[in-house]
CSV table of C-alpha atoms in Angstrom, one decimal:
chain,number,residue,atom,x,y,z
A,300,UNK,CA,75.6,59.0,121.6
A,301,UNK,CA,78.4,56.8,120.5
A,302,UNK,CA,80.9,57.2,117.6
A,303,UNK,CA,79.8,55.3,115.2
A,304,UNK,CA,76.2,56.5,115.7
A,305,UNK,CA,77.9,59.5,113.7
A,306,UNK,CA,78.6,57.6,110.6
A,307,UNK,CA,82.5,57.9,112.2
A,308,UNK,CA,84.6,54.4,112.0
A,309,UNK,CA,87.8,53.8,113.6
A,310,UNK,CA,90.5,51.7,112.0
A,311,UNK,CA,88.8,48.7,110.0
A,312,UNK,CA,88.1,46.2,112.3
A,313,UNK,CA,84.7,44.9,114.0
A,314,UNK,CA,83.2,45.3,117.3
A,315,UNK,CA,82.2,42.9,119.4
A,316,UNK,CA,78.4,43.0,119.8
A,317,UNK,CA,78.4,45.3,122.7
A,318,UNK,CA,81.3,47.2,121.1
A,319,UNK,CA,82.8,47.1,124.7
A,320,UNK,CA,85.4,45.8,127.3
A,321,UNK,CA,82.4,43.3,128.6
A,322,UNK,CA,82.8,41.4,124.4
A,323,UNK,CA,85.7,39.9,125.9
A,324,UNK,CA,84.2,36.4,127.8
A,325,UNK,CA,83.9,36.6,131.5
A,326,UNK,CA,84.8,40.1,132.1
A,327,UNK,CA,82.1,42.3,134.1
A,328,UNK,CA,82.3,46.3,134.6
A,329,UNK,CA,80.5,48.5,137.2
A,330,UNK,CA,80.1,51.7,138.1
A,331,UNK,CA,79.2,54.0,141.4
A,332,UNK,CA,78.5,57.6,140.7
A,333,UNK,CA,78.3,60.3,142.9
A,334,UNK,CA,76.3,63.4,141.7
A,335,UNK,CA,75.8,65.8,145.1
A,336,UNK,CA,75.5,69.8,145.3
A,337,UNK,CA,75.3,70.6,148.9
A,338,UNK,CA,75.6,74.6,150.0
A,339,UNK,CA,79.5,75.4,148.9
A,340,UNK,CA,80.6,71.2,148.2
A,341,UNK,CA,80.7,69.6,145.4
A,342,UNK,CA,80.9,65.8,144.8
A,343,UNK,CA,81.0,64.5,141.1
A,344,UNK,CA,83.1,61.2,141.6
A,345,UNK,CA,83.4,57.7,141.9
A,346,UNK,CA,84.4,54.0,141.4
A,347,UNK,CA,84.5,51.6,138.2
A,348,UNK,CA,85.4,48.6,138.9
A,349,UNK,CA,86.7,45.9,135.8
A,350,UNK,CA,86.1,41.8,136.6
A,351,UNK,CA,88.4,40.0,134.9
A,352,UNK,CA,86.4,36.7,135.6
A,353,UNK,CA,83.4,37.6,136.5
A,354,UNK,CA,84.2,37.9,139.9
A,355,UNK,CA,86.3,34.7,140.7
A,356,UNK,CA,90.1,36.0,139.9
A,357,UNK,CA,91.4,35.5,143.4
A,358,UNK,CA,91.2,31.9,142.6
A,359,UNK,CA,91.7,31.9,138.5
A,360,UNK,CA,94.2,34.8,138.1
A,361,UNK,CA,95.0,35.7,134.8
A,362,UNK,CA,98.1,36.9,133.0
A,363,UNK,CA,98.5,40.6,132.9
A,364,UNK,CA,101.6,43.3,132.0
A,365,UNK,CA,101.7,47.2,132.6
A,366,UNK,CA,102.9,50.0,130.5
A,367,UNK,CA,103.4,53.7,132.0
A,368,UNK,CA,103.7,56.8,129.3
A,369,UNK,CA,104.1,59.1,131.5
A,370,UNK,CA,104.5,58.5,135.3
A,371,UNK,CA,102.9,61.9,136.5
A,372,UNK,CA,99.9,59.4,138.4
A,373,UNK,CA,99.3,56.6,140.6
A,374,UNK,CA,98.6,53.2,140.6
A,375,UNK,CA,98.3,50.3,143.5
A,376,UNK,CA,99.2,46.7,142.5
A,377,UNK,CA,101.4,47.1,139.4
A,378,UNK,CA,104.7,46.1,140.6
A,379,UNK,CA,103.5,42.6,141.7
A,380,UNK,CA,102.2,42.2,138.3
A,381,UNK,CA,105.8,43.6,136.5
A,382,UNK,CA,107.3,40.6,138.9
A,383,UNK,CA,104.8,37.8,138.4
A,384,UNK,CA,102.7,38.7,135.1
A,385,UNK,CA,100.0,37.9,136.8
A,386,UNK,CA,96.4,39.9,138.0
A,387,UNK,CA,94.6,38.7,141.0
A,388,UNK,CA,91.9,41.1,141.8
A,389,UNK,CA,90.0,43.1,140.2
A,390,UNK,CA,90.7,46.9,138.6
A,391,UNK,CA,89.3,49.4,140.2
A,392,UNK,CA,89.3,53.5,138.4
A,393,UNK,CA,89.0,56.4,141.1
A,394,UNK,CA,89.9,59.7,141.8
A,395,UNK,CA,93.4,60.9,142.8
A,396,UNK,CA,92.9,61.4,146.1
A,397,UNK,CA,90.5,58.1,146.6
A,398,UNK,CA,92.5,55.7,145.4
A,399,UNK,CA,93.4,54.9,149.3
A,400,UNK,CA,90.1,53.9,150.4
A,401,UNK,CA,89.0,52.0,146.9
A,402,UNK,CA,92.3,50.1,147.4
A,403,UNK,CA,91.4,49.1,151.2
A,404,UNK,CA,87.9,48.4,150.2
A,405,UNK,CA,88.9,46.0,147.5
A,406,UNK,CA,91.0,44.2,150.2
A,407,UNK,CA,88.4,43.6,152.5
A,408,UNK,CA,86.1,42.7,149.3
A,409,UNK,CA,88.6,40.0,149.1
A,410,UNK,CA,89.2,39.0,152.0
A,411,UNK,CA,85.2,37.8,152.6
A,412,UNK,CA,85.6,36.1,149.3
A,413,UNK,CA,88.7,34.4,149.4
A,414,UNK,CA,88.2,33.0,153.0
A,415,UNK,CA,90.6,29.8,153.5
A,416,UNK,CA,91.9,29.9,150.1
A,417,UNK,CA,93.3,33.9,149.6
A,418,UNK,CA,96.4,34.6,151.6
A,419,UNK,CA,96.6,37.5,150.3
A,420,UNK,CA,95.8,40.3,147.9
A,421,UNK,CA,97.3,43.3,146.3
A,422,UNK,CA,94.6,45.3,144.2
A,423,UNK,CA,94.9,47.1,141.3
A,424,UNK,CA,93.2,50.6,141.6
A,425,UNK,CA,93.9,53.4,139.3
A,426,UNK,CA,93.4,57.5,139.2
A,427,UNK,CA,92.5,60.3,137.6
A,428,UNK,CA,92.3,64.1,138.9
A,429,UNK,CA,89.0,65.2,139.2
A,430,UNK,CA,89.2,68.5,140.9
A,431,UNK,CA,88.1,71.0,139.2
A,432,UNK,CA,84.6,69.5,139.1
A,433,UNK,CA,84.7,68.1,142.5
A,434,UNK,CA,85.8,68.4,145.8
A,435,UNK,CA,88.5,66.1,145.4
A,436,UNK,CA,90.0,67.0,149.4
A,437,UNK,CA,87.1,66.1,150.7
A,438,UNK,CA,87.9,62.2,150.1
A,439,UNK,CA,84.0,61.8,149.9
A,440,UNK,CA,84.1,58.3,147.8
A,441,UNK,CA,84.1,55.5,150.8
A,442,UNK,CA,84.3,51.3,151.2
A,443,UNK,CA,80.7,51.3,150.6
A,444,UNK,CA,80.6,52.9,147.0
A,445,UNK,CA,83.4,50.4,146.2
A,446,UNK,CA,81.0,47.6,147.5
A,447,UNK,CA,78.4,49.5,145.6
A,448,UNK,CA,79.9,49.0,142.5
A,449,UNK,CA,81.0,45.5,142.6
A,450,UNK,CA,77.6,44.9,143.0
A,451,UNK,CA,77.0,46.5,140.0
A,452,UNK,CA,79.8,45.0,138.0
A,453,UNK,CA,77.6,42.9,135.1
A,454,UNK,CA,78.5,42.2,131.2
A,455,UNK,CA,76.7,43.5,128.4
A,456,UNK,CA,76.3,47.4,127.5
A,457,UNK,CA,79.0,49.8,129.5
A,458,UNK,CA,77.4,52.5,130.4
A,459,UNK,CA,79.9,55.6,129.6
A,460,UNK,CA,80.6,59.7,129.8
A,461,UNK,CA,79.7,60.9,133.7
A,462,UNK,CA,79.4,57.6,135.7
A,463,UNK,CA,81.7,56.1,138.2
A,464,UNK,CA,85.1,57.0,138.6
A,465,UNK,CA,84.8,59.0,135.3
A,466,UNK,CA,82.1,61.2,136.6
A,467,UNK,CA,84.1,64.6,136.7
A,468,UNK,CA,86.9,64.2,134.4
A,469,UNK,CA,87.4,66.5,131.2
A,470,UNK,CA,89.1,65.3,128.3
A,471,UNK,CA,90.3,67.6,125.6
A,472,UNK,CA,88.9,70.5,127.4
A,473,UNK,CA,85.5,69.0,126.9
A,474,UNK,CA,83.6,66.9,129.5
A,475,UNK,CA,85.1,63.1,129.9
A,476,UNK,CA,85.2,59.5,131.6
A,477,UNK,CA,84.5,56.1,130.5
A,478,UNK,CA,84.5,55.1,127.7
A,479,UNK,CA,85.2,51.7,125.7
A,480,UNK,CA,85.0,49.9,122.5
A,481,UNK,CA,86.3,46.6,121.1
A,482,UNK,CA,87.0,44.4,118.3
A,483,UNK,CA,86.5,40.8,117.3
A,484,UNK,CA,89.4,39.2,115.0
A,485,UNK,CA,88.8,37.4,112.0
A,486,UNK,CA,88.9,33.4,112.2
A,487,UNK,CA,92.3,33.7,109.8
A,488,UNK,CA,93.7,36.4,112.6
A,489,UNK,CA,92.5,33.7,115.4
A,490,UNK,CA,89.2,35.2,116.2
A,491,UNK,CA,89.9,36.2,119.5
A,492,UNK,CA,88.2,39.3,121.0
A,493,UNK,CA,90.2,42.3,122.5
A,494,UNK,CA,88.3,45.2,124.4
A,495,UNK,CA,89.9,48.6,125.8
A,496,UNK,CA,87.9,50.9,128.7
A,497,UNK,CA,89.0,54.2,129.6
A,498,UNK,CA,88.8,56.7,132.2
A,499,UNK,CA,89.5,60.1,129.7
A,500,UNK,CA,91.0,62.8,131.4
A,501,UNK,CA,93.4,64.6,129.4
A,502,UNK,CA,94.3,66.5,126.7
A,503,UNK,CA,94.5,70.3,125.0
A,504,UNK,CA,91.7,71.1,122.7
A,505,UNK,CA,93.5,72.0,119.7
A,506,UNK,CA,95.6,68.7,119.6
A,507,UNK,CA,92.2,66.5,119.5
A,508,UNK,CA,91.8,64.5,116.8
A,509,UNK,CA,89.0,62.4,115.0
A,510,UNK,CA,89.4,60.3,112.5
A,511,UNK,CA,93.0,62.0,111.7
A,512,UNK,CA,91.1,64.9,111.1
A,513,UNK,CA,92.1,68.1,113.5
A,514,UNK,CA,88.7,69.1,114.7
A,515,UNK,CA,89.9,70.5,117.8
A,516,UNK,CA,91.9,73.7,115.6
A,517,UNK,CA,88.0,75.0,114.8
A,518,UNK,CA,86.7,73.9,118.2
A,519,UNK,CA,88.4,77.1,119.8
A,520,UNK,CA,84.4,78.7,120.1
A,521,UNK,CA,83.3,76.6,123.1
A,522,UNK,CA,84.6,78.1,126.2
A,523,UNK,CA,87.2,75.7,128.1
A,524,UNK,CA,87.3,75.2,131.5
A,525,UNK,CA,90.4,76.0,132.3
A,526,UNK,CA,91.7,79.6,133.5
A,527,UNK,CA,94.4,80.9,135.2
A,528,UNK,CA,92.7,84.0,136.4
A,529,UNK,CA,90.7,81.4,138.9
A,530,UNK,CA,93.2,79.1,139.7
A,531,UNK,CA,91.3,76.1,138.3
A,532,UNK,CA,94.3,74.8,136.4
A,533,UNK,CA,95.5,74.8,132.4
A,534,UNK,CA,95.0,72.9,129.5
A,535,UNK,CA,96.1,69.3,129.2
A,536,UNK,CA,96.6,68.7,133.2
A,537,UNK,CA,94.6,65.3,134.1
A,538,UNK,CA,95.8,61.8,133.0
A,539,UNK,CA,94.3,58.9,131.2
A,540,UNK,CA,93.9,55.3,132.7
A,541,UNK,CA,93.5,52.5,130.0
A,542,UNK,CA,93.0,48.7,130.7
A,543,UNK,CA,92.9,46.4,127.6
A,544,UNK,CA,91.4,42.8,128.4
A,545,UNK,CA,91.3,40.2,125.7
A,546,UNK,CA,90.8,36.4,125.6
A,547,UNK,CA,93.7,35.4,123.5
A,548,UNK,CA,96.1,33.3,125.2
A,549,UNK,CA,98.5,35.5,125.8
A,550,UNK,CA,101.8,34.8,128.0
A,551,UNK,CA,102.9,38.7,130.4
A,552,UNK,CA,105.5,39.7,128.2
A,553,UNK,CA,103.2,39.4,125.4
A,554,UNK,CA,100.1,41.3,127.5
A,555,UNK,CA,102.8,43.9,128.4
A,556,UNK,CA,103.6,44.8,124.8
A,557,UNK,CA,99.6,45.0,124.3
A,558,UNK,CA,99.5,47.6,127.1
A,559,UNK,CA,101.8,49.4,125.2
A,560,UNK,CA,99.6,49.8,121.9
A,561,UNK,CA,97.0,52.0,124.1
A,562,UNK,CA,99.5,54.4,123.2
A,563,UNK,CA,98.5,54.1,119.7
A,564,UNK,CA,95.2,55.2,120.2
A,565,UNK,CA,95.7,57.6,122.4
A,566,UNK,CA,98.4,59.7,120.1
A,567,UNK,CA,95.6,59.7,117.5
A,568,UNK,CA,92.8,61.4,119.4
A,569,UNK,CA,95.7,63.7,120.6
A,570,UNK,CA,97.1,62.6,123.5
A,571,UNK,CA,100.3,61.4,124.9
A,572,UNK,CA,102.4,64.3,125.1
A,573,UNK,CA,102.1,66.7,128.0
A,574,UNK,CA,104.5,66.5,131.2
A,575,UNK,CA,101.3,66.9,133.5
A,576,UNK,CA,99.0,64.1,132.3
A,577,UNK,CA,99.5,60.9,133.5
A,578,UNK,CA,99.1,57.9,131.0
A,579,UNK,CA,99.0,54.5,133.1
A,580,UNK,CA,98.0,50.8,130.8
A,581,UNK,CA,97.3,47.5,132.3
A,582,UNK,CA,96.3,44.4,129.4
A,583,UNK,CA,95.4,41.5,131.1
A,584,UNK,CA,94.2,38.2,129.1
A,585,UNK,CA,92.2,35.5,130.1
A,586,UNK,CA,93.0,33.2,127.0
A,587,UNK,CA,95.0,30.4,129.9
A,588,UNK,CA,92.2,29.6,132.6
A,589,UNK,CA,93.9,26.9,134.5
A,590,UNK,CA,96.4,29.3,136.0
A,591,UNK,CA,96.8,28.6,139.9
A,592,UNK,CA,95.7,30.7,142.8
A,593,UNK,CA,98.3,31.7,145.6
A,594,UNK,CA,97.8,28.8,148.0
A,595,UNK,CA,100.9,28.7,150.6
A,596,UNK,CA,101.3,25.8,152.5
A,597,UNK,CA,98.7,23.7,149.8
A,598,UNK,CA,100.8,23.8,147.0
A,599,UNK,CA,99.3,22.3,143.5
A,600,UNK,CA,101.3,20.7,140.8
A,601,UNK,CA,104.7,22.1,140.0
A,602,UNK,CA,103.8,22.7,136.4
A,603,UNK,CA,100.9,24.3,134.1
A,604,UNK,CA,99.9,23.7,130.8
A,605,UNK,CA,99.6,27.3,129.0
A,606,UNK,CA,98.7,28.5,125.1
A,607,UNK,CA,100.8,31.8,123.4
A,608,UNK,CA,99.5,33.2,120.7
A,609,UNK,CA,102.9,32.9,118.3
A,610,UNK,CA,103.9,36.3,117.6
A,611,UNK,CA,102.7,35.7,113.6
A,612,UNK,CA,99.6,36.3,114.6
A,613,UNK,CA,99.8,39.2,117.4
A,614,UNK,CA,99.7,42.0,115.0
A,615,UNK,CA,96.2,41.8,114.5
A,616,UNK,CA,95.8,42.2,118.8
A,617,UNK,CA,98.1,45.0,118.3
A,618,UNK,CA,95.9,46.8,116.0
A,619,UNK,CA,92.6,45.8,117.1
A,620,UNK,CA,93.5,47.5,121.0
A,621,UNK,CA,94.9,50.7,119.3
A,622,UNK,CA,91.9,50.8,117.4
A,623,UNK,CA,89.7,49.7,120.5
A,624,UNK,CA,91.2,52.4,122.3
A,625,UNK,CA,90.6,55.5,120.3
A,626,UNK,CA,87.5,54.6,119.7
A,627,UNK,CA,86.7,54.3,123.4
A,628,UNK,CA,88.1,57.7,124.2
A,629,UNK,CA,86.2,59.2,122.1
A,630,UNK,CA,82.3,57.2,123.1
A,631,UNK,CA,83.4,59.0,126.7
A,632,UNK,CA,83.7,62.3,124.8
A,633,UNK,CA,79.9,61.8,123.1
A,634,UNK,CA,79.0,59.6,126.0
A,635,UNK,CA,79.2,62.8,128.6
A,636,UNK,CA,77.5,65.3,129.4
A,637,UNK,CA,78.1,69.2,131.0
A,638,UNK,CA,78.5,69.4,134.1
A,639,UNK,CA,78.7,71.7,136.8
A,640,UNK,CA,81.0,71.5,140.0
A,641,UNK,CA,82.9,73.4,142.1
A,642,UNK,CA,82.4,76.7,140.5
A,643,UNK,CA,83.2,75.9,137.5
A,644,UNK,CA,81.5,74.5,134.0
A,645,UNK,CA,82.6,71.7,131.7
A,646,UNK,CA,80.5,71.6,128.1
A,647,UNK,CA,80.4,68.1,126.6
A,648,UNK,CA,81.1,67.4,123.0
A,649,UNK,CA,77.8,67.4,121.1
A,650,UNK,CA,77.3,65.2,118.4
A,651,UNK,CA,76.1,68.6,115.8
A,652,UNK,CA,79.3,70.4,116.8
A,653,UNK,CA,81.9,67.3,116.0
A,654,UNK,CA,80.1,66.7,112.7
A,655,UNK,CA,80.4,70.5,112.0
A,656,UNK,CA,84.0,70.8,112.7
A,657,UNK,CA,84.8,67.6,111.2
A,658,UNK,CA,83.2,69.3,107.4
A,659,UNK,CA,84.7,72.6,108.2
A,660,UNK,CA,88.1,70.3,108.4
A,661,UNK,CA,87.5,68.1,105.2
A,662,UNK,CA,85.8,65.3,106.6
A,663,UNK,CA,82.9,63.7,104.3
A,664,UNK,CA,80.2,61.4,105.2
A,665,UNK,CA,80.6,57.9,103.2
């Protein structure tokens, strides 16, 4: 189930005809899920990986920029890409105590692609906490899931909720992990296509949001699972990962300032605020395609011929990735399902109960 599926629409735009990350040309997602309940361990993890260029950015690297809301999280790869604006690899979502191996992995993925012509490489892998589902100091994701989901990186559909590295996130106090949406710009706006994809993993209930309408005040009935009786944590611990893709031509300093709109859509579904969460954005843009790969010693010309989008025309990007992006945390929140791990239940969000609390909150089919 998916938002609009509802009768829900976010902000006024359209979606791209996959209403996902993959609208935007060339770029590829896939996803390895681990689902494994063995005596007292359990693993509910993963790896999503994100293809800028379906597969080739080692050699076509695209222009990219980074915005951190709030720094409680890690990342691998961002301060090359604060220096030189630019994204060479591909984007890999994990856990928090995986993010280590997926990082490596991607490295050696690299390294059989590149050959001759890669010198090196400095992948972008990001992370959310996934602990109380599974057993996240067990390290159990390896180099071979990572392969796995390269392999399964493709365009078209996304699939979303409990799959790859989303597999054992909450959000909101409900079950989360991917999610994604996107929107195509009118021909007068420039027509270009920007997509968001999320790895939800935030949030207290009552602060959620849908619509603008507070559903998660009369949402208090489902049980949450967090309780400090059993040590499994509190309320609005986690973090949310966000990367924003688009094909307009974009130059960094104008992808940066697109990172920075995730916030957007995150404040409206209710996020953004707690000291624990951390809230890491990466926009990248493939709009320039003639941007040169790392090549020491075989330099190319000294000069490139790029396009910007003149900044007339970037409020519609603005307001097609907040839109994109609170859209997309909330298909993760439909998109999931419970789950069981570690001791401890998460309930998802089912469709009947939103639409309830959105009625018992004022909200009115149209």
């Amino acid at each position: 189930m998916r938002i609009r599926e509802l009768g829900i629409t976010i902000g006024s735009g359209t979606p791209g005809a996959y209403n996902a990350i993959t609208d935007v040309p060339g770029v590829r997602v896939g996803h390895h899920t681990l689902n494994v309940e063995n005596g007292d361990v359990s693993i509910h993890s993963g790896v999503t990986v994100i293809e800028p260029r379906a597969g080739a950015t080692h050699l076509q690297p695209c222009f990219a920029g980074v915005h951190v809301l709030n720094g409680n999280g890690d990342a691998t790869g961002l301060e090359w890409i604060r220096e030189a604006g630019l994204l060479t690899s591909p984007i890999a979502y994990t856990n928090t105590h995986s993010v280590g191996v997926v990082r490596d992995a991607l490295v050696a993925a690299e390294r059989e692609l590149g050959k001759q012509h890669t010198y090196w490489c400095m992948p972008v892998v990001l992370e959310t906490y996934d602990g109380t589902l599974n057993d996240i100091w067990g390290q159990h994701v390896t180099a071979e899931h990572v392969q796995l989901a390269l392999q399964d990186a493709r365009t078209g559909p996304v699939q979303e909720g409990n799959v790859g590295g989303g597999t054992g996130m909450i959000c909101h106090e409900f079950k989360g992990g991917i999610g994604t949406s996107s929107r195509v710009l009118s021909p007068e706006q420039g027509g270009w296509t920007v997509g968001a994809l999320v790895q939800a993993n935030y949030g207290v209930r009552e602060a959620l949001r849908v619509g603008g309408y507070p559903v998660g005040t009369v949402l208090d009935d489902v049980p949450s699972p967090f309780n400090s009786e059993k040590n499994v944590g509190v309320p609005g611990m986690g973090s949310i990962v966000i990367t924003i893709a688009t094909d307009a031509p974009l130059l960094p300093h104008q992808c940066t300032r697109l990172a920075q709109r995730a916030s957007v859509g995150l404040a409206r579904v209710g996020g953004g605020t707690e000291d624990s969460s951390g809230d890491i954005f990466i926009a990248f843009a493939v709009g320039n395609s003639n941007l040169p790969a790392a090549n020491f010693g075989h330099p190319g010309e000294p000069t490139t011929a790029l396009q910007m989008v003149n900044n007339d025309y970037i409020s519609a990007l603005f307001v097609a990735a907040a839109d994109a992006v609170e859209e997309a945390i909330l298909n993760a929140m439909l998109g999931a399902d419970d789950l069981s791990g570690c001791g401890n239940t998460v309930l998802a969000l089912k469709p009947e109960l939103l639409l309830a609390a959105l009625q018992q909150v004022g909200w009115k089919a149209s």
